Short mmCIF file of C-alpha atoms in Angstrom, two decimals:
data_model
loop_
_atom_site.label_atom_id
_atom_site.label_comp_id
_atom_site.label_asym_id
_atom_site.label_seq_id
_atom_site.Cartn_x
_atom_site.Cartn_y
_atom_site.Cartn_z
CA MET O 1 79.91 -225.02 40.83
CA ARG O 2 80.74 -223.41 37.51
CA GLU O 3 77.66 -224.98 35.93
CA HIS O 4 75.60 -222.27 37.60
CA GLY O 5 77.37 -219.74 35.38
CA VAL O 6 75.99 -221.58 32.35
CA LEU O 7 72.58 -221.67 33.99
CA ASN O 8 72.67 -217.91 34.55
CA ARG O 9 73.56 -217.29 30.91
CA VAL O 10 70.73 -219.59 29.83
CA LEU O 11 68.35 -217.63 32.05
CA LEU O 12 69.46 -214.44 30.28
CA ILE O 13 68.62 -216.08 26.95
CA TYR O 14 65.23 -217.12 28.32
CA GLU O 15 64.63 -213.53 29.50
CA GLU O 16 65.39 -212.32 25.97
CA GLY O 17 62.92 -214.92 24.73
CA ILE O 18 60.21 -213.60 27.03
CA ARG O 19 60.87 -210.06 25.81
CA ARG O 20 60.57 -211.15 22.19
CA PHE O 21 57.58 -213.45 22.65
CA GLU O 22 55.66 -210.70 24.43
CA ALA O 23 56.57 -207.89 22.00
CA PRO O 24 53.94 -207.58 19.29
CA GLY O 25 55.44 -208.08 15.84
CA GLU O 26 58.89 -209.03 17.20
CA LYS O 27 60.63 -211.69 15.12
CA VAL O 28 61.25 -214.77 17.23
CA PRO O 29 64.10 -217.07 16.15
CA VAL O 30 62.65 -220.22 17.70
CA ASP O 31 65.70 -222.31 16.75
CA GLN O 32 67.86 -220.45 19.28
CA PHE O 33 65.36 -221.11 22.07
CA ALA O 34 65.11 -224.78 21.09
CA ALA O 35 68.92 -225.02 21.18
CA THR O 36 68.94 -223.33 24.59
CA ALA O 37 66.29 -225.68 25.99
CA ASN O 38 68.36 -228.60 24.70
CA ILE O 39 71.41 -227.26 26.57
CA VAL O 40 69.24 -226.99 29.69
CA ARG O 41 68.14 -230.60 29.25
CA ARG O 42 71.56 -232.10 28.52
CA PHE O 43 73.86 -229.96 30.64
CA ILE O 44 71.82 -228.47 33.49
CA GLU O 45 69.31 -231.26 34.11
CA ASP O 46 70.80 -234.54 32.84
CA TYR O 47 74.36 -233.72 33.91
CA HIS O 48 74.58 -231.10 36.66
CA GLY O 49 71.26 -231.81 38.38
CA LYS O 50 71.76 -235.56 38.11
CA LEU O 51 75.17 -235.31 39.79
CA GLU O 52 73.61 -233.38 42.65
CA GLU O 53 70.82 -235.94 42.97
CA ASP O 54 73.11 -238.96 42.80
CA PHE O 55 76.14 -237.79 44.78
CA LEU O 56 75.43 -234.70 46.88
CA PHE O 57 71.81 -234.79 48.04
CA PRO O 58 72.08 -238.35 49.44
CA ARG O 59 75.05 -237.31 51.58
CA PHE O 60 73.03 -234.53 53.20
CA GLU O 61 70.06 -236.84 53.69
CA LYS O 62 72.23 -239.57 55.25
CA ALA O 63 73.83 -237.02 57.59
CA GLY O 64 70.43 -235.54 58.48
CA LYS O 65 71.61 -232.07 57.41
CA LEU O 66 69.66 -229.60 55.28
CA VAL O 67 67.12 -232.35 54.61
CA ASP O 68 64.20 -229.94 54.05
CA LEU O 69 66.27 -227.87 51.61
CA VAL O 70 67.40 -230.97 49.72
CA ALA O 71 63.77 -232.15 49.42
CA ILE O 72 62.77 -228.82 47.91
CA LEU O 73 65.76 -228.81 45.54
CA ARG O 74 64.81 -232.32 44.35
CA ARG O 75 61.21 -231.24 43.72
CA GLN O 76 62.47 -228.22 41.83
CA HIS O 77 64.68 -230.43 39.64
CA GLU O 78 61.59 -232.47 38.79
CA ALA O 79 59.52 -229.35 38.11
CA GLY O 80 62.34 -227.94 35.95
CA ARG O 81 62.40 -231.11 33.84
CA LYS O 82 58.65 -230.85 33.29
CA LEU O 83 58.96 -227.21 32.28
CA THR O 84 61.80 -228.07 29.89
CA ASP O 85 59.65 -230.86 28.39
CA GLU O 86 56.93 -228.29 27.78
CA VAL O 87 59.33 -225.68 26.35
CA LEU O 88 60.85 -228.29 23.99
CA ARG O 89 57.35 -229.29 22.88
CA GLN O 90 56.36 -225.68 22.33
CA VAL O 91 59.47 -224.72 20.33
CA GLY O 92 59.03 -227.87 18.25
CA SER O 93 55.86 -226.33 16.78
CA PRO O 94 55.37 -222.97 15.13
CA VAL O 95 55.16 -220.26 17.77
CA SER O 96 53.16 -217.98 15.54
CA THR O 97 49.96 -217.25 17.45
CA GLU O 98 49.76 -214.74 20.26
CA ASP O 99 48.48 -217.48 22.58
CA ALA O 100 51.41 -219.81 21.75
CA ARG O 101 53.89 -216.98 22.31
CA ARG O 102 52.25 -216.07 25.64
CA GLN O 103 52.27 -219.70 26.84
CA LEU O 104 55.93 -220.17 25.93
CA ALA O 105 56.89 -216.90 27.62
CA GLY O 106 54.95 -218.06 30.69
CA ASN O 107 56.87 -221.33 30.89
CA LEU O 108 60.20 -219.54 30.48
CA ARG O 109 59.19 -217.12 33.24
CA LYS O 110 58.27 -220.02 35.58
CA PHE O 111 61.63 -221.68 34.91
CA ILE O 112 63.54 -218.46 35.66
CA ARG O 113 61.47 -217.69 38.76
CA MET O 114 62.26 -221.12 40.20
CA TYR O 115 65.90 -221.46 39.21
CA ARG O 116 67.20 -218.06 40.38
CA PRO O 117 66.42 -218.77 44.06
CA HIS O 118 67.25 -222.46 43.55
CA GLU O 119 70.81 -221.79 42.46
CA ALA O 120 71.20 -219.02 45.03
CA ARG O 121 70.35 -221.46 47.86
CA GLU O 122 72.70 -224.08 46.44
CA ASP O 123 75.52 -221.55 46.15
CA THR O 124 75.03 -219.94 49.58
CA VAL O 125 73.70 -222.77 51.75
CA LEU O 126 74.14 -226.24 50.24
CA PHE O 127 77.56 -226.06 48.59
CA PRO O 128 79.26 -224.27 51.51
CA ALA O 129 77.97 -227.06 53.78
CA LEU O 130 79.43 -229.83 51.58
CA ARG O 131 82.56 -230.00 53.71
CA THR O 132 80.43 -230.88 56.73
CA VAL O 133 79.10 -234.05 55.05
CA ILE O 134 81.92 -235.04 52.68
CA PRO O 135 85.57 -235.21 53.80
CA PRO O 136 88.01 -233.05 51.75
CA LYS O 137 89.79 -236.00 50.11
CA GLU O 138 86.50 -237.58 49.04
CA LEU O 139 85.23 -234.21 47.80
CA GLU O 140 88.33 -233.90 45.63
CA GLU O 141 87.76 -237.40 44.25
CA LEU O 142 84.13 -236.52 43.50
CA GLY O 143 85.29 -233.45 41.58
CA GLU O 144 87.55 -235.62 39.44
CA ARG O 145 84.73 -238.10 38.88
CA PHE O 146 82.40 -235.25 37.84
CA GLU O 147 84.95 -233.97 35.35
CA GLU O 148 85.35 -237.44 33.83
CA LYS O 149 81.58 -237.66 33.43
CA GLU O 150 81.53 -234.18 31.88
CA HIS O 151 84.03 -235.20 29.21
CA ALA O 152 82.29 -238.52 28.60
CA LEU O 153 79.01 -236.70 27.94
CA PHE O 154 80.24 -233.56 26.17
CA GLY O 155 83.54 -234.54 24.57
CA LYS O 156 87.00 -233.20 25.23
CA GLU O 157 85.73 -229.58 25.27
CA GLY O 158 83.31 -230.44 28.10
CA PHE O 159 82.23 -227.34 30.02
CA GLU O 160 84.11 -225.01 27.65
CA GLY O 161 82.24 -226.50 24.69
CA ILE O 162 78.89 -225.86 26.35
CA VAL O 163 79.92 -222.27 27.15
CA ALA O 164 80.87 -221.81 23.48
CA GLN O 165 77.44 -223.08 22.38
CA VAL O 166 75.74 -220.64 24.74
CA ALA O 167 77.93 -217.79 23.43
CA VAL O 168 76.88 -218.55 19.84
CA ILE O 169 73.19 -218.37 20.81
CA GLU O 170 73.77 -215.11 22.71
CA ALA O 171 75.49 -213.61 19.66
CA GLN O 172 72.67 -214.75 17.36
CA LEU O 173 70.15 -213.04 19.64
CA GLY O 174 72.23 -209.86 19.93
CA ILE O 175 72.85 -210.26 23.67
CA GLY O 176 76.42 -211.53 23.47
CA ASP O 177 78.16 -208.23 24.16
CA LEU O 178 78.69 -207.94 27.91
CA ALA O 179 79.19 -204.17 27.63
CA SER O 180 75.63 -203.77 26.33
CA PHE O 181 74.34 -204.65 29.82
CA THR O 182 76.14 -201.68 31.41
CA PRO O 183 73.79 -198.78 32.20
CA SER O 184 74.81 -195.48 30.64
#
């Protein structure tokens, strides 16, 4: 699912946040991290994760396939929402003390540590097995339904609009240039 590309870019922003929050004297533009956490809430959790919970996970559970994995993924969605609640609370206050910066960096690190393997399991185990629990025609119909929901929630730009928002934040943080990640 292309939403995982947005998640990966968000995780890069969170990694930049950790670097800045842990660097003594580094200026921390909290607004960008608040905007990122809001994208996580609206797009990753309330849209993407909710679609998985409502339409995909139940199909695996009903078929008795990958039930243990689905249970873990559900728990991780819940844990992610709690971490996002905490991040949103933290960025809603001044992040000026060393302790506040350390706590926020810790929550970002927990989110990243959970969601990297989470999305990797979805991409390499769960999603490839979709065709074993959902017939192709129904899977196609679900895709259309998901896209309708995307546009209802995020306007006509949908996914592309979210990607554009992420790109603006990356540029503001100085991590928007893909070439800058290439080792010399």
